[in-house]
């Protein structure tokens, strides 16, 4: 082989070797370049995961903070009773009214028995106007006061409303009552109803009027009946109703005055009883109207 030929071959081998080296470097560069996006994607996923975890943690903190700061709602409270006292039952009516309704009654009425006069009180007056051979006129008047205290189950006013409704029903259902009639009464407390009926007894024909009134948490019941005895004429029912409603208005006004409201129509001797925390029974064993009828029978 000639020297020239050998030199050319050597040059070709040298060029081939350089091309191989360049090809190898390029391959390594491409491989490195391909690895970069994979690393960036991995880094991005890792960063997103951390960020999400941080958000979840923040949300949990916010949720926890909200639940921690939320206080339980307060339980609803029952409205306190408006009136805490009752007037003296025998002092709720003026002398003028007593003279008109029970003209022959003693100056002071008969106070009813009560273990707690701040919760329950009553007073009655009996009048017999004897006209000799012409007969006599009988009148009986009773005022009953019942005050209700608020308890855990219901307010004093709610209990009074229930008792008021029961009183009206009981009076209308009185045994032996003839021709019962009921009518609302305006200007007497928060609620008032008059129930009137005839009652035949051995002594004569009685006209019964009962006015049931409610003012706040107090129920006032006025019973008024009249009869002509020993041949005297039967009194006019309309006049008796008017008198009973007048007495009810005065009694309600006396309750308001005893609790610092209005100007009562009772006598100046009216004094409030001491307040008491003892509330009357929601269902008294004997209603004032029932006892009134019984007492009227005895008096007559």
PDB file of C-alpha atoms in Angstrom, residues 122-126 138-144 167 171 174 197 199 201 206-212 221-226 286-300:
ATOM      1  CA  UNK A 122    -112.595  36.094  98.098  1.00  0.00           C
ATOM      2  CA  UNK A 123    -115.251  38.064  99.925  1.00  0.00           C
ATOM      3  CA  UNK A 124    -119.050  37.817 100.061  1.00  0.00           C
ATOM      4  CA  UNK A 125    -121.965  39.998 101.150  1.00  0.00           C
ATOM      5  CA  UNK A 126    -125.528  38.880 101.893  1.00  0.00           C
ATOM      6  CA  UNK A 138    -132.647  38.814  98.762  1.00  0.00           C
ATOM      7  CA  UNK A 139    -129.268  39.698  97.259  1.00  0.00           C
ATOM      8  CA  UNK A 140    -125.986  37.846  97.433  1.00  0.00           C
ATOM      9  CA  UNK A 141    -122.662  39.110  96.097  1.00  0.00           C
ATOM     10  CA  UNK A 142    -119.313  37.339  95.937  1.00  0.00           C
ATOM     11  CA  UNK A 143    -115.968  38.497  94.536  1.00  0.00           C
ATOM     12  CA  UNK A 144    -113.238  35.933  93.917  1.00  0.00           C
ATOM     13  CA  UNK A 167    -114.719  29.337  84.564  1.00  0.00           C
ATOM     14  CA  UNK A 171    -120.798  28.655  85.034  1.00  0.00           C
ATOM     15  CA  UNK A 174    -124.274  24.910  86.344  1.00  0.00           C
ATOM     16  CA  UNK A 197    -129.413  32.181  83.980  1.00  0.00           C
ATOM     17  CA  UNK A 199    -132.410  29.084  89.010  1.00  0.00           C
ATOM     18  CA  UNK A 201    -135.345  26.898  94.320  1.00  0.00           C
ATOM     19  CA  UNK A 206    -133.416  33.275  91.575  1.00  0.00           C
ATOM     20  CA  UNK A 207    -131.715  35.358  88.900  1.00  0.00           C
ATOM     21  CA  UNK A 208    -128.012  34.521  88.707  1.00  0.00           C
ATOM     22  CA  UNK A 209    -125.366  36.733  87.089  1.00  0.00           C
ATOM     23  CA  UNK A 210    -121.685  35.763  86.939  1.00  0.00           C
ATOM     24  CA  UNK A 211    -119.060  38.023  85.388  1.00  0.00           C
ATOM     25  CA  UNK A 212    -115.710  36.328  84.739  1.00  0.00           C
ATOM     26  CA  UNK A 221    -115.133  36.299  89.213  1.00  0.00           C
ATOM     27  CA  UNK A 222    -118.167  38.271  90.428  1.00  0.00           C
ATOM     28  CA  UNK A 223    -121.289  36.306  91.373  1.00  0.00           C
ATOM     29  CA  UNK A 224    -124.463  38.269  91.993  1.00  0.00           C
ATOM     30  CA  UNK A 225    -127.905  36.821  92.429  1.00  0.00           C
ATOM     31  CA  UNK A 226    -131.260  38.096  93.556  1.00  0.00           C
ATOM     32  CA  UNK A 286    -113.958  23.938  93.416  1.00  0.00           C
ATOM     33  CA  UNK A 287    -114.632  26.982  91.283  1.00  0.00           C
ATOM     34  CA  UNK A 288    -115.771  30.251  92.937  1.00  0.00           C
ATOM     35  CA  UNK A 289    -118.967  30.205  90.875  1.00  0.00           C
ATOM     36  CA  UNK A 290    -119.892  26.775  92.162  1.00  0.00           C
ATOM     37  CA  UNK A 291    -119.279  27.750  95.787  1.00  0.00           C
ATOM     38  CA  UNK A 292    -121.226  30.935  95.189  1.00  0.00           C
ATOM     39  CA  UNK A 293    -124.347  29.026  94.195  1.00  0.00           C
ATOM     40  CA  UNK A 294    -124.005  26.744  97.187  1.00  0.00           C
ATOM     41  CA  UNK A 295    -123.605  29.685  99.567  1.00  0.00           C
ATOM     42  CA  UNK A 296    -126.576  31.444  98.003  1.00  0.00           C
ATOM     43  CA  UNK A 297    -128.713  28.415  98.662  1.00  0.00           C
ATOM     44  CA  UNK A 298    -127.625  28.361 102.294  1.00  0.00           C
ATOM     45  CA  UNK A 299    -128.169  32.085 102.754  1.00  0.00           C
ATOM     46  CA  UNK A 300    -131.570  31.971 101.159  1.00  0.00           C
TER      47      UNK A 300
END
